[in-house]
Each structure stands twice: as C-alpha cells, then as structure tokens.
PDB file of C-alpha atoms in Angstrom:
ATOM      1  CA  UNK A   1      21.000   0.566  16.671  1.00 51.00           C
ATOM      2  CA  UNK A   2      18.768  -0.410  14.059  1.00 49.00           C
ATOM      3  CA  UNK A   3      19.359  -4.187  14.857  1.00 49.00           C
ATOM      4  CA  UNK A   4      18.161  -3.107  18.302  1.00 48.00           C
ATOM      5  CA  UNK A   5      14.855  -1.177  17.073  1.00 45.00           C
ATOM      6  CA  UNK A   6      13.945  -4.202  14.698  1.00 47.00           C
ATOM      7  CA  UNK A   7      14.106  -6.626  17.999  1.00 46.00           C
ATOM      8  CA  UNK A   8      13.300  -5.994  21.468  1.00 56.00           C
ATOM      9  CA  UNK A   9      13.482  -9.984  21.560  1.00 54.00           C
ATOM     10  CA  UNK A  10      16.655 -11.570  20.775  1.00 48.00           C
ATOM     11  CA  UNK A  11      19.839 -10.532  21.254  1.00 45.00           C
ATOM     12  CA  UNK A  12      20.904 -10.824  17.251  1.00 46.00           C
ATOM     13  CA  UNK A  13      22.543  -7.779  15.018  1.00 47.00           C
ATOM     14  CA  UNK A  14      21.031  -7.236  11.400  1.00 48.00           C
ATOM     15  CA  UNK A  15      22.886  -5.678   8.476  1.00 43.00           C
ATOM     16  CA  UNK A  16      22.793  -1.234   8.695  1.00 46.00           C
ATOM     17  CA  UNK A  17      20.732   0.377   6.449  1.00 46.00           C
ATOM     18  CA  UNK A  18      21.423   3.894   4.997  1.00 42.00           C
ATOM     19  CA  UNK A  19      18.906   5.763   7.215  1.00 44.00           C
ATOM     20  CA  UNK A  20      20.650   4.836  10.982  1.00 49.00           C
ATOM     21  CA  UNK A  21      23.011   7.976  11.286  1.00 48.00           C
ATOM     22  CA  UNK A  22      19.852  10.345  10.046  1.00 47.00           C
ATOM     23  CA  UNK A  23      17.809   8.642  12.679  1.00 48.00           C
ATOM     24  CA  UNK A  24      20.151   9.195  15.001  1.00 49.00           C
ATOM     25  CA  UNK A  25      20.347  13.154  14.581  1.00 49.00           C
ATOM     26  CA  UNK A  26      16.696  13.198  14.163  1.00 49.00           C
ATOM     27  CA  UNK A  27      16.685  11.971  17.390  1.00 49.00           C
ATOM     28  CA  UNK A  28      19.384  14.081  19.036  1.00 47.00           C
ATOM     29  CA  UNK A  29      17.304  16.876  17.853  1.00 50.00           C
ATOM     30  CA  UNK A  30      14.959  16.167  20.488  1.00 51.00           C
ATOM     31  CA  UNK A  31      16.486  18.276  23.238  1.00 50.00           C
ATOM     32  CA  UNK A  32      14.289  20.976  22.802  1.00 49.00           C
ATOM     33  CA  UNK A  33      11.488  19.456  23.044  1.00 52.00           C
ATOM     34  CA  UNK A  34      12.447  17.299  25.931  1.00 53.00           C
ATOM     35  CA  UNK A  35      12.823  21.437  27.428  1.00 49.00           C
ATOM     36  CA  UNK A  36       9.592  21.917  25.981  1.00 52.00           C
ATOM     37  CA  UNK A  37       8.149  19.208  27.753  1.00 52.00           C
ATOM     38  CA  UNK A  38       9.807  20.347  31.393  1.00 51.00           C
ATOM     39  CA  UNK A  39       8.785  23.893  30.730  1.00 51.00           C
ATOM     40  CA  UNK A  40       5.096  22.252  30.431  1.00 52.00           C
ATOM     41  CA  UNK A  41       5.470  19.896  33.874  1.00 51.00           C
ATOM     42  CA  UNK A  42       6.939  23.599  35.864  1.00 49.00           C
ATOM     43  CA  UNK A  43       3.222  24.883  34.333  1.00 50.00           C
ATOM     44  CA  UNK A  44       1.181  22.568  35.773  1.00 52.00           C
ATOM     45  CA  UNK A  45       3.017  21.471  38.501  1.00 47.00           C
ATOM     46  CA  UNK A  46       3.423  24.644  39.542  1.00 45.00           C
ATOM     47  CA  UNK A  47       1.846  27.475  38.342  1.00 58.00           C
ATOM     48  CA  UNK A  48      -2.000  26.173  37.715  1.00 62.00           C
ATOM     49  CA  UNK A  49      -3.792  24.992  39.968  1.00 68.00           C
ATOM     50  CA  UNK A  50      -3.736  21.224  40.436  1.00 74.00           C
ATOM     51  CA  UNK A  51      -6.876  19.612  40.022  1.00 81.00           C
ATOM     52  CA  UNK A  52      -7.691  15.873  38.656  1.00 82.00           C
ATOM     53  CA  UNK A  53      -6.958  17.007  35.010  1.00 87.00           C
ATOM     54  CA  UNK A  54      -3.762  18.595  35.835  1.00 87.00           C
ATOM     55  CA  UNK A  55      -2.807  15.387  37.635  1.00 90.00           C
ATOM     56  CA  UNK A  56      -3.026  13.219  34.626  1.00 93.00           C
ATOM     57  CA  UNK A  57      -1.618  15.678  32.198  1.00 91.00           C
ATOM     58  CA  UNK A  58       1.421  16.116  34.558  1.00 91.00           C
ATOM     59  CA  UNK A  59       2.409  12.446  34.975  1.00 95.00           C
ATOM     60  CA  UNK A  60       1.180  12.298  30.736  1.00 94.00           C
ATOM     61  CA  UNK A  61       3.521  14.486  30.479  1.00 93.00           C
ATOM     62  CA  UNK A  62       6.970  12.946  32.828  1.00 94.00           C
ATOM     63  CA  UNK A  63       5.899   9.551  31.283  1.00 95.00           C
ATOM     64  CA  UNK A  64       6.278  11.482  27.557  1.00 94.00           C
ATOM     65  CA  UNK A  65       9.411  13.138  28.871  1.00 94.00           C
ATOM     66  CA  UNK A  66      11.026   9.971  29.968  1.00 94.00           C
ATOM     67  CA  UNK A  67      10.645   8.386  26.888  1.00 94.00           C
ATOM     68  CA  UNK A  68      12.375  10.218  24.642  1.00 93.00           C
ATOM     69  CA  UNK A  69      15.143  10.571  27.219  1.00 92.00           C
ATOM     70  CA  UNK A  70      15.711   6.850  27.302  1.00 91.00           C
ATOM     71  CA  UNK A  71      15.716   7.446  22.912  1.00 89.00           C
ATOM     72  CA  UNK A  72      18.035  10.004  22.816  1.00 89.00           C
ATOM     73  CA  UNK A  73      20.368   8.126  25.150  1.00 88.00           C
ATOM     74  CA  UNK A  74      20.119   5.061  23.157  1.00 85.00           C
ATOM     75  CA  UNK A  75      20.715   7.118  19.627  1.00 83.00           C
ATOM     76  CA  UNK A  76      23.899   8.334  22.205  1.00 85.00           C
ATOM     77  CA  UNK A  77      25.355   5.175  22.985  1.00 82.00           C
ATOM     78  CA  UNK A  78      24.191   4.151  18.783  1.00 78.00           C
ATOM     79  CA  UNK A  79      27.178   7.024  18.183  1.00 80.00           C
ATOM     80  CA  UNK A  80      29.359   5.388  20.749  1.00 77.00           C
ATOM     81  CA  UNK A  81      29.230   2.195  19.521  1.00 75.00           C
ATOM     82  CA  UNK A  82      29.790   3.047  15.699  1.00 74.00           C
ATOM     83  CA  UNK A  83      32.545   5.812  17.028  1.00 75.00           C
ATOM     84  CA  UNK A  84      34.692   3.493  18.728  1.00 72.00           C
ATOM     85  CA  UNK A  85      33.492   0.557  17.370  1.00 69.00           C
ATOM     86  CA  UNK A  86      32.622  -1.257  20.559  1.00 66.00           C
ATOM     87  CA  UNK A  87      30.156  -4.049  21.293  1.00 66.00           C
ATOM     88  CA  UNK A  88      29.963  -3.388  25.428  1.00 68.00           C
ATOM     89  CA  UNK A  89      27.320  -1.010  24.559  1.00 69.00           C
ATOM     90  CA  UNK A  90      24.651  -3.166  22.812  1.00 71.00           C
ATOM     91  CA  UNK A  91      23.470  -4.679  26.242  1.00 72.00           C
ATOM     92  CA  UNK A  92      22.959  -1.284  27.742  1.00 77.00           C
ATOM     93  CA  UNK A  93      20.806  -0.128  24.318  1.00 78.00           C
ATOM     94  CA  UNK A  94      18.893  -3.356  24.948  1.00 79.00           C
ATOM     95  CA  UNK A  95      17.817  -2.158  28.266  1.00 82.00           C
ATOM     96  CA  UNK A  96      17.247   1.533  27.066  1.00 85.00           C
ATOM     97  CA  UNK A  97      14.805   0.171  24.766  1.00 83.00           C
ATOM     98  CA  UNK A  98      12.948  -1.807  26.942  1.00 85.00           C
ATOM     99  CA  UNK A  99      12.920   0.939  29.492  1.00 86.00           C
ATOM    100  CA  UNK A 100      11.596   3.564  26.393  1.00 90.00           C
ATOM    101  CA  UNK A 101       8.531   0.991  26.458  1.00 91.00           C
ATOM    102  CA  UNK A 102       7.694   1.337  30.471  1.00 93.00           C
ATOM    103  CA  UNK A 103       7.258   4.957  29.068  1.00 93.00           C
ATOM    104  CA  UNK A 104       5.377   4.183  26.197  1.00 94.00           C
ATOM    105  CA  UNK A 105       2.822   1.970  28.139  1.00 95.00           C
ATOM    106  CA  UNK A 106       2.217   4.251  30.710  1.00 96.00           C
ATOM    107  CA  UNK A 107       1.287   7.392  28.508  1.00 95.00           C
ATOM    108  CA  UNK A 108      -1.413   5.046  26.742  1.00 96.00           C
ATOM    109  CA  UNK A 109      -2.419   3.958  30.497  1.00 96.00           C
ATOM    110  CA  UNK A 110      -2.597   7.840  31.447  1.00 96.00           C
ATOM    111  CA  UNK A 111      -4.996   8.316  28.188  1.00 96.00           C
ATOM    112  CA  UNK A 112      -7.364   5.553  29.057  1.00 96.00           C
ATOM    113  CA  UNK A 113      -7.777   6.678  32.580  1.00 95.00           C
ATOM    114  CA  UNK A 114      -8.021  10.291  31.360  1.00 94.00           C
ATOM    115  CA  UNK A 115     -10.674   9.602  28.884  1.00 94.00           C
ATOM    116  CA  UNK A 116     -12.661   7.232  30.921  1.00 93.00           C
ATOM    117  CA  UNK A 117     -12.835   9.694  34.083  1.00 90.00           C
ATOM    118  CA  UNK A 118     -13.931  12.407  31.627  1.00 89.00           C
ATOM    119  CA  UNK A 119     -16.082  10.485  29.732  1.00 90.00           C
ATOM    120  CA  UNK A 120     -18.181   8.867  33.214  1.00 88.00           C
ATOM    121  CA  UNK A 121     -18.241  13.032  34.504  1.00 84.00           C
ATOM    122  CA  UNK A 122     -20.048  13.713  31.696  1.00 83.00           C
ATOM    123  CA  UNK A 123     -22.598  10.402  31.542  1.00 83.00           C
ATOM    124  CA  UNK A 124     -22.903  10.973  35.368  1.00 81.00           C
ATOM    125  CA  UNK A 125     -22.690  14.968  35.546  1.00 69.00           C
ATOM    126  CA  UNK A 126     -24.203  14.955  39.178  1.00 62.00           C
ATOM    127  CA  UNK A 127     -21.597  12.343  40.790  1.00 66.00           C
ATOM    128  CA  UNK A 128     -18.761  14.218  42.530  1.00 69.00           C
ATOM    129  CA  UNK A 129     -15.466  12.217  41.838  1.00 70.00           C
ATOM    130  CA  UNK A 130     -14.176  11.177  44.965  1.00 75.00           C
ATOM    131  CA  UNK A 131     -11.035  13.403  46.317  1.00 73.00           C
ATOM    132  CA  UNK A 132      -7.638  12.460  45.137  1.00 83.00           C
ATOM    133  CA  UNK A 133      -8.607   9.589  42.991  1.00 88.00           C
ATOM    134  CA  UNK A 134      -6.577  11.145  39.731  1.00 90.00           C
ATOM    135  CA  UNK A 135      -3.162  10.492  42.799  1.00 92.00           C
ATOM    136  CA  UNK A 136      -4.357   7.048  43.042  1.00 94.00           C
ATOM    137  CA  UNK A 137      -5.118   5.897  39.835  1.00 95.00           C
ATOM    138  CA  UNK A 138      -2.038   7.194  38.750  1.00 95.00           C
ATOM    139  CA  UNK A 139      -0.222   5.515  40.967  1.00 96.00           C
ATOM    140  CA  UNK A 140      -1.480   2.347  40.542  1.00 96.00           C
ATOM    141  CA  UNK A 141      -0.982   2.689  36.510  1.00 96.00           C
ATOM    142  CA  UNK A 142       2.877   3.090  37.523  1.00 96.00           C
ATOM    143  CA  UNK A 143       2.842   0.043  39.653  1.00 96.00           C
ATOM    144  CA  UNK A 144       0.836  -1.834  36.366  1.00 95.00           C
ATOM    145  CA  UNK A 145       3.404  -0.220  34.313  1.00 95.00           C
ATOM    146  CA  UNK A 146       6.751  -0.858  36.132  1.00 94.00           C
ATOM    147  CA  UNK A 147       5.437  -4.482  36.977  1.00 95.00           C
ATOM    148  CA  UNK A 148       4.384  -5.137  33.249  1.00 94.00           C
ATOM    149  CA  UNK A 149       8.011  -3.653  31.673  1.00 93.00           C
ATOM    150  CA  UNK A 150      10.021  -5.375  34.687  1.00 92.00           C
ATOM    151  CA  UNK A 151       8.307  -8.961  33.745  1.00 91.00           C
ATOM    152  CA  UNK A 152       8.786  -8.103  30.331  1.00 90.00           C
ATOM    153  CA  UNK A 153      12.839  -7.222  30.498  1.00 88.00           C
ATOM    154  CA  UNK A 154      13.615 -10.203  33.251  1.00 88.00           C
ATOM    155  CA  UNK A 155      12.718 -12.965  30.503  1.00 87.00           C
ATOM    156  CA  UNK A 156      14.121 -10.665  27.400  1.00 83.00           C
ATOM    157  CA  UNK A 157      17.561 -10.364  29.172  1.00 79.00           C
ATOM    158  CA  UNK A 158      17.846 -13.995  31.248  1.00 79.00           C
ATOM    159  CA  UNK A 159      15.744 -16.167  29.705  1.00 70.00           C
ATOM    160  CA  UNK A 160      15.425 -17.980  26.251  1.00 69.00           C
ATOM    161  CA  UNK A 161      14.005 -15.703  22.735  1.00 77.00           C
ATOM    162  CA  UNK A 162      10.537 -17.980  23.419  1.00 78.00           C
ATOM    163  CA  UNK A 163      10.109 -16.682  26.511  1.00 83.00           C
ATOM    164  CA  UNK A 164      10.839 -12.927  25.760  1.00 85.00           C
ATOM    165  CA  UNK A 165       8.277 -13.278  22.766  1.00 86.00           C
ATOM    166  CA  UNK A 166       5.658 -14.514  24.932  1.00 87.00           C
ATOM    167  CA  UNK A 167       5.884 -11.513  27.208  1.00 89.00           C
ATOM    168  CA  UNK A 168       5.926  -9.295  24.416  1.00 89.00           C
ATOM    169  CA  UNK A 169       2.836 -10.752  22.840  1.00 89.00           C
ATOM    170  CA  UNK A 170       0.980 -10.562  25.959  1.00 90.00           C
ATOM    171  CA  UNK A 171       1.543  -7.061  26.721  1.00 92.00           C
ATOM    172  CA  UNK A 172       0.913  -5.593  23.168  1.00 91.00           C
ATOM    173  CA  UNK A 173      -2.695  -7.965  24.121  1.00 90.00           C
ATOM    174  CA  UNK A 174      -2.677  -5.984  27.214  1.00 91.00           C
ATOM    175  CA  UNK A 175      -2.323  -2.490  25.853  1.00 92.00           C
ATOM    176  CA  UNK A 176      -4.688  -3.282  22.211  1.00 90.00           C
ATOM    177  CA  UNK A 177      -7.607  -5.375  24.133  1.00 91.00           C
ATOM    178  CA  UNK A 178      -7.688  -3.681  27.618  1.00 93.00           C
ATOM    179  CA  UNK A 179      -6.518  -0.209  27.483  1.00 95.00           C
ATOM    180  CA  UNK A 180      -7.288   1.144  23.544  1.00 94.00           C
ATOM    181  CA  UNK A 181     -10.569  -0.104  23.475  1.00 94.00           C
ATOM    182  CA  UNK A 182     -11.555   2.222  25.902  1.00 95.00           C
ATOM    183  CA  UNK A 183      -9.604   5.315  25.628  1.00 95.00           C
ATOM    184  CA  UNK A 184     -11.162   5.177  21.824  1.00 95.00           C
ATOM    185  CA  UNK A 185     -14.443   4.849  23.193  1.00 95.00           C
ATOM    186  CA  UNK A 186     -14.483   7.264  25.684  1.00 94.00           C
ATOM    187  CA  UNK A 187     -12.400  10.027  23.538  1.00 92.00           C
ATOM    188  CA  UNK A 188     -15.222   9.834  20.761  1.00 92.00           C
ATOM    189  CA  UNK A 189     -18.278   9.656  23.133  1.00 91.00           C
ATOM    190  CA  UNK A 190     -16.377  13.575  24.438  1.00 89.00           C
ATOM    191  CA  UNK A 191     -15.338  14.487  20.850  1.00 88.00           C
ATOM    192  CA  UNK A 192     -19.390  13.793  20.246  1.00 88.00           C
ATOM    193  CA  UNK A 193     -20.809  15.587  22.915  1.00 83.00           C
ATOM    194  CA  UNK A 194     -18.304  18.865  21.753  1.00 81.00           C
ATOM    195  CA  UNK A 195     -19.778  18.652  18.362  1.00 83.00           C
ATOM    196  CA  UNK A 196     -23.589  18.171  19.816  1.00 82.00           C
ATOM    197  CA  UNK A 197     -22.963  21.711  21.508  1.00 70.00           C
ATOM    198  CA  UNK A 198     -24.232  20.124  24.932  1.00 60.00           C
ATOM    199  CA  UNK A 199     -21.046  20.963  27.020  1.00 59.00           C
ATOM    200  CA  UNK A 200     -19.310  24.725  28.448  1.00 62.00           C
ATOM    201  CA  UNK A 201     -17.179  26.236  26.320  1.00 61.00           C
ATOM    202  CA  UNK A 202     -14.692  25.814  29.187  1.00 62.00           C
ATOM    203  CA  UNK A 203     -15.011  21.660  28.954  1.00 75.00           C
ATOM    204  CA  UNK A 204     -14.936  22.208  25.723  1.00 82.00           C
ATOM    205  CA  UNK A 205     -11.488  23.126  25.184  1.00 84.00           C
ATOM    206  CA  UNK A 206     -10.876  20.186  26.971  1.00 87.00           C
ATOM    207  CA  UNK A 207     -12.569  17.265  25.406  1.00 89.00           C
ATOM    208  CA  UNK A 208     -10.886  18.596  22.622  1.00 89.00           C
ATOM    209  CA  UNK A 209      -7.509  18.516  23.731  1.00 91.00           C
ATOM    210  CA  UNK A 210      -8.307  14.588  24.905  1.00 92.00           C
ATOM    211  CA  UNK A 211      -9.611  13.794  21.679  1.00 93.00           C
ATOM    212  CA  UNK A 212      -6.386  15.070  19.652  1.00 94.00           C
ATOM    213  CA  UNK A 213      -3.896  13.719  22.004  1.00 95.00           C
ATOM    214  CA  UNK A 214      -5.677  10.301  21.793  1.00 95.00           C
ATOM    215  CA  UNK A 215      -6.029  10.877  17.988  1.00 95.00           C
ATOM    216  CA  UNK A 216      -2.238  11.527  17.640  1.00 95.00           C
ATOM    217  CA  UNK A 217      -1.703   8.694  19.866  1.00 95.00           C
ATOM    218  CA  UNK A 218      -3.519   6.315  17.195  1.00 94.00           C
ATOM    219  CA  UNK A 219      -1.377   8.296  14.408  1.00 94.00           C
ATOM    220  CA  UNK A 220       1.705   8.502  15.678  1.00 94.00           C
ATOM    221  CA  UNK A 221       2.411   6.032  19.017  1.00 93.00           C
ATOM    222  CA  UNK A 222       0.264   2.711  18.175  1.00 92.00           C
ATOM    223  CA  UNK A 223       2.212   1.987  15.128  1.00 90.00           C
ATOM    224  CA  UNK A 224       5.333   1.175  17.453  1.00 89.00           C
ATOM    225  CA  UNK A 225       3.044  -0.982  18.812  1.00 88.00           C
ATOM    226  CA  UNK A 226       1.857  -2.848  16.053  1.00 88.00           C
ATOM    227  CA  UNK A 227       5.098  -2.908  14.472  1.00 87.00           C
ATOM    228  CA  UNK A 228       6.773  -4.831  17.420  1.00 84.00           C
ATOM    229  CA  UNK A 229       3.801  -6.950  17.194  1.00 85.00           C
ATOM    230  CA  UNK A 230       4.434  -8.124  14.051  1.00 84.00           C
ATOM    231  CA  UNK A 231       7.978  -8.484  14.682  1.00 82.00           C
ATOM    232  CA  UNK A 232       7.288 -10.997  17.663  1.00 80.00           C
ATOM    233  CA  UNK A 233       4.744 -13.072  15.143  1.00 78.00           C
ATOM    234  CA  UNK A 234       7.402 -12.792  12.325  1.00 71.00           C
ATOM    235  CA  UNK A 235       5.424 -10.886   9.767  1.00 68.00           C
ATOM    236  CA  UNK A 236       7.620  -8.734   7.776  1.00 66.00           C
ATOM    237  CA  UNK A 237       7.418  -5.117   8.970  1.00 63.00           C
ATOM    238  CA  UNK A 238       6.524  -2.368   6.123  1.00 71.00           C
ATOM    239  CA  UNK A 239       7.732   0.207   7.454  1.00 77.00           C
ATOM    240  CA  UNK A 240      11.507   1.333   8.668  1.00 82.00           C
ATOM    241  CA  UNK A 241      12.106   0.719  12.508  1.00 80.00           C
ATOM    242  CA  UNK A 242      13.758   4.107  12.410  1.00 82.00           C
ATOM    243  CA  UNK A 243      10.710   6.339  11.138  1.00 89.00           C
ATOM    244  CA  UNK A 244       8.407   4.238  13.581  1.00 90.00           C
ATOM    245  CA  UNK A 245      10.320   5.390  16.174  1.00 88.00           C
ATOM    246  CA  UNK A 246      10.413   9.055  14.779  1.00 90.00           C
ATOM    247  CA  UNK A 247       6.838   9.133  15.242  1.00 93.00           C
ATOM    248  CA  UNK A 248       6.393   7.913  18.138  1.00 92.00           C
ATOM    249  CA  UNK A 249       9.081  10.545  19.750  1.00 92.00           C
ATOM    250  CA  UNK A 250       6.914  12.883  17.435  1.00 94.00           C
ATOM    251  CA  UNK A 251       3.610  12.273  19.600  1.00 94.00           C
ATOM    252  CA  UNK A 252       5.562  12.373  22.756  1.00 92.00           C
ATOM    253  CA  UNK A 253       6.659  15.689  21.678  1.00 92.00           C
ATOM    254  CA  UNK A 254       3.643  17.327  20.270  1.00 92.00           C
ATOM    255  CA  UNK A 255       1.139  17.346  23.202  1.00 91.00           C
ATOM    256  CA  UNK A 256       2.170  20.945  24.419  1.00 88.00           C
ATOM    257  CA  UNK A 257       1.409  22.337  20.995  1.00 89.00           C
ATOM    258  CA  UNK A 258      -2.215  21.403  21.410  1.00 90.00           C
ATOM    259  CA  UNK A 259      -2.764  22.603  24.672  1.00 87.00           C
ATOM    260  CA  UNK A 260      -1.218  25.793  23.533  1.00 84.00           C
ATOM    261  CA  UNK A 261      -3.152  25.797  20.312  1.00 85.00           C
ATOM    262  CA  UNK A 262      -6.277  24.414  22.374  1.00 83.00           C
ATOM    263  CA  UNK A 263      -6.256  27.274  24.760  1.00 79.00           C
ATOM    264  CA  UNK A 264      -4.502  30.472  23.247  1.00 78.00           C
ATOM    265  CA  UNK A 265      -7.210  31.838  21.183  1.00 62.00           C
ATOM    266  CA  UNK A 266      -4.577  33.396  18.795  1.00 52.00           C
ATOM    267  CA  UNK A 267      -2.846  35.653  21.596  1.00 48.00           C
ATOM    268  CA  UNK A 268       0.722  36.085  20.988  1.00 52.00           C
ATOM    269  CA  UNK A 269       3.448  33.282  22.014  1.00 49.00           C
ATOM    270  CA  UNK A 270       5.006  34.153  25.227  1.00 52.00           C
ATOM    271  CA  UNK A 271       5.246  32.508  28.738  1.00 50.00           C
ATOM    272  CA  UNK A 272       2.029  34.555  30.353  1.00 51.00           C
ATOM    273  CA  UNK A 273      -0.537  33.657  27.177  1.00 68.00           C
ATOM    274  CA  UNK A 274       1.023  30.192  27.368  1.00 71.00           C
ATOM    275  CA  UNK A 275      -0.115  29.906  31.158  1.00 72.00           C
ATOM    276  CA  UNK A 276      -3.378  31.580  30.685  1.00 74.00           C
ATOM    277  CA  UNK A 277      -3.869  28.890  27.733  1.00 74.00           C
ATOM    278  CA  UNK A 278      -3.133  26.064  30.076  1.00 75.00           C
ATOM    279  CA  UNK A 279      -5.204  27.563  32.515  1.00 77.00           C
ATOM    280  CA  UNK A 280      -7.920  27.632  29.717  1.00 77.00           C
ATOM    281  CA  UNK A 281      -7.764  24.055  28.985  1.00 78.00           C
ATOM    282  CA  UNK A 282      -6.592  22.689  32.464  1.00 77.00           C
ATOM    283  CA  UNK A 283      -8.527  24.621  35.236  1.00 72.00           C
ATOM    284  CA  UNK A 284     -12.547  23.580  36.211  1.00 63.00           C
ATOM    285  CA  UNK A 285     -14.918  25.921  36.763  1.00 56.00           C
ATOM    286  CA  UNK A 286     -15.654  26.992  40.117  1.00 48.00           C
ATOM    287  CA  UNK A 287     -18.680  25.269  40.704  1.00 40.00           C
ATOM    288  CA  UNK A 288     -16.948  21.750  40.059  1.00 51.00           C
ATOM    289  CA  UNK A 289     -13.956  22.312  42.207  1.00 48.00           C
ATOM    290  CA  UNK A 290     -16.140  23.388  45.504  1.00 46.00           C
ATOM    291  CA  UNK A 291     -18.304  19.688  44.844  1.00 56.00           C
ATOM    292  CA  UNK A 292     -14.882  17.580  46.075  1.00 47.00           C
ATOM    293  CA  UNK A 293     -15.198  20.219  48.936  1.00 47.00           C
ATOM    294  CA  UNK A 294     -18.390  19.676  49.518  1.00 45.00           C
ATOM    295  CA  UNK A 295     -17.910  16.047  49.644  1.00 41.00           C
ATOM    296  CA  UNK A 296     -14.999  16.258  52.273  1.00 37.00           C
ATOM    297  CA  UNK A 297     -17.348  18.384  54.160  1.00 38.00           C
ATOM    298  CA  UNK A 298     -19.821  16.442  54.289  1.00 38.00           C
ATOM    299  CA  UNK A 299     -17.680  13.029  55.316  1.00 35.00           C
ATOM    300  CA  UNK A 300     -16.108  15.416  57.904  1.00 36.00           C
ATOM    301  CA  UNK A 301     -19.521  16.782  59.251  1.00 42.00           C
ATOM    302  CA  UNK A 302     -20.943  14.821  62.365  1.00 43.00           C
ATOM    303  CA  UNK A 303     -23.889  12.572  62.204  1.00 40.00           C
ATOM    304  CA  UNK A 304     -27.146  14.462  63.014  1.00 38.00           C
TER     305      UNK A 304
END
C-alpha cells in the first residue's frame, strides 16, 4: 500500500519500507473513533437542535467519517494483498484512495464555508442569514466535491500519467488558492474578536471551536496536501507517506474532542454532559434563532 500512498498518479509499485504493516494497524485502530464520530452525527442530528452551525458540523463530520472509512478499507485490502499475495486488489486501493480525497476536499470545503458564514455574522451582526442557506451551501460543496474527485479519478484510471497529474495539480490549486485562503482568514478575524472580549460567552465557545478545528486542519490535514503536491511536481517528499496519512486520519478523528473539551467546562465524561457540551458550543441564543423567523414572517406577511 505504500506504493499506492506515494502515487495517486500512476499506476507503478515502489519497493516496501519497514513501517507499512505498523501503518496498517495504526490504521485499523481507527474503529473507535470512526464510533466516535457516529456517536457525534446521532448528537447533532438528533438530539440538538439543528440550526446553521449544526448543519455544517454534521456533514464536517460524515465527510470526516467517510474518510477514514475509505483508509481503513484500503489498509484492509493492504492485508489482503500481502496475505494472499494477490495483485487484483491494487486497482480497487487505487480507487479507495482517490475516493479518501472526495472526503478530504469536502471537510476543507465545509471549513471555509463555516468560517466565512461566521466570520460575515459577526462583520454584519444585524443581517439575518437567509433560511436554510447552511442546506444549500452544503449541498452545492458536495456537487463541487463529487464533480472535482470524479474529474480527477476518470483521467487517473483511463487516461495517460500526464493527464492524471494535471488534474491533480489543479485541484491541490483549487483547495490552496480558493478555499485556504479564506477559511485562514476568516478563522483568525473570529479567533481575534474572542481574544478582544467583544463577543457572548456563548459565541465564544464557538469561534473557538472553528479556530482549533481549522488550526488542526493546517497541522494535521494540509500536509497530505502538500505532500501529494510535491509528488505530482516530482520533488522528493520528506516525510513518510504512511505518517502523512496518520495525521490526516488523526484530524479527522479529533474534532469531537474539542467540542467536548470546548463545551464541558470540566463536568464529568458521560453521554448527558457530552450533549449539554454540544449544546454549549452548537446551539444560538434565542434571540438569533427567532431573526430567521422573523424573516420568514415577514416574506410570508401580505403587502400593506
């Protein structure tokens, strides 16, 4: 599998290096917090009330889910391959990989439009956002995403090595020139206004739970990234495919930590304090949820 994490381009095997079979347990080892990570969509799918935030976070968190489920099935079908000593399966790891990067696009999509949206509320406090906008940018980021990734794996897996680079290159230009400019912009402009004292404690909790995702996004996600970057303009990487990877399952894995952290206020670990964090972090105050109300009201309400 490591010939497959060194290239998402061309279909070409390199020699295996001591740390493959670690990698692959390290990745197996992600079960729990792939449970982790559904316990947090049945939270705020379910049990808090849905509101723009909780729409992000909850397609943040399938898209984080989804990722390391196409890892862990590609670490699977690593074992396969090395267990029975088949070939058949090096296609199918191909396409796993590419797939893990639909995932991995649309989480930094989900934290650019998160940011942004938070970051215009608070330059323009006394616009109401328009009522199910969150649903529809959302969905439109999975149409970006699925039509980016499904570009992307047509010419890796029918067409020549030049043509699968190209695509590659311009997408990693897509995601560092369009989409991370912003989400670092807007994250530090919240992460600002938190330290200036000039927001509620309750908006608070969450500018700082968008500024540590996004920071652990730069940490821990971006280098997969850059590293594929460099591998498409044949620089020589510096770093292991298999510990790039680690991280990046690492970030997808972590986000439920914060929010706890965020929003628990040191009560003790169990299912109710984890919902009243979420609630902590996730839910607006009553004021801003009636001003989408009053907005619909007012659209509904008859010309005088």
């Amino acid at each position: 599998m490591s010939s497959m994490w060194s290239s998402v381009g061309p279909l070409t095997r390199s020699p295996a290096d001591t740390l493959r079979s670690h990698i692959s347990r390290q990745l197996l080892s992600h079960e729990r917090r792939q449970q982790c990570l559904q316990g947090q969509r049945w939270l705020l799918g379910f049990r808090i009330r849905r509101n723009p935030i909780t729409v992000y976070i909850l397609n943040l968190a399938i898209a984080d889910f989804t990722f390391l489920l196409f890892i862990a099935t590609s670490a699977l079908l690593y074992i396969v391959e090395n267990v029975f000593c088949s070939t058949d399966v090096l296609k199918y790891q191909r396409l796993l990989l590419l797939s893990s990067l639909f995932s991995y696009n649309m989480g930094l999509y989900l934290l650019t439009a998160i940011s942004i949206e938070r970051c215009v509320s608070v330059l323009c406090s006394s616009t109401c956002r328009p009522q199910h906008l969150s649903v529809m940018v959302c969905a439109l980021l999975w149409a970006l995403s699925i039509t980016v990734i499904a570009t992307v794996t047509t010419l890796c897996l029918l067409h020549e090595h030049e043509h699968c680079q190209k695509a590659l290159i311009s997408m990693y230009v897509l995601n560092f020139l369009i989409f991370a400019p912003p989400m670092v912009i807007s994250s530090t402009i919240l992460f600002i206004k938190v330290l200036c004292g000039s927001q509620r404690r309750q908006y608070k909790r969450l500018y700082i739970v968008i500024f540590l995702i996004v920071l652990f996004f730069l940490l821990f996600a971006l280098p997969l990234s850059i590293w594929h970057f460099l591998k498409q303009v044949s620089y020589i990487a510096i770093m292991p495919s298999q510990i790039i990877f680690l991280l990046a399952c690492i970030n997808s894995s972590i986000k439920p930590f914060i929010y706890f952290l965020v929003g628990s206020c040191q009560r003790h670990c169990s299912l109710a304090s984890l919902r009243v964090a979420f609630r902590r972090v996730f839910e607006e105050p009553e004021y801003d949820a009636a001003c989408s109300n009053d907005t619909v009201m007012e659209t509904l309400a008859p010309a005088s």
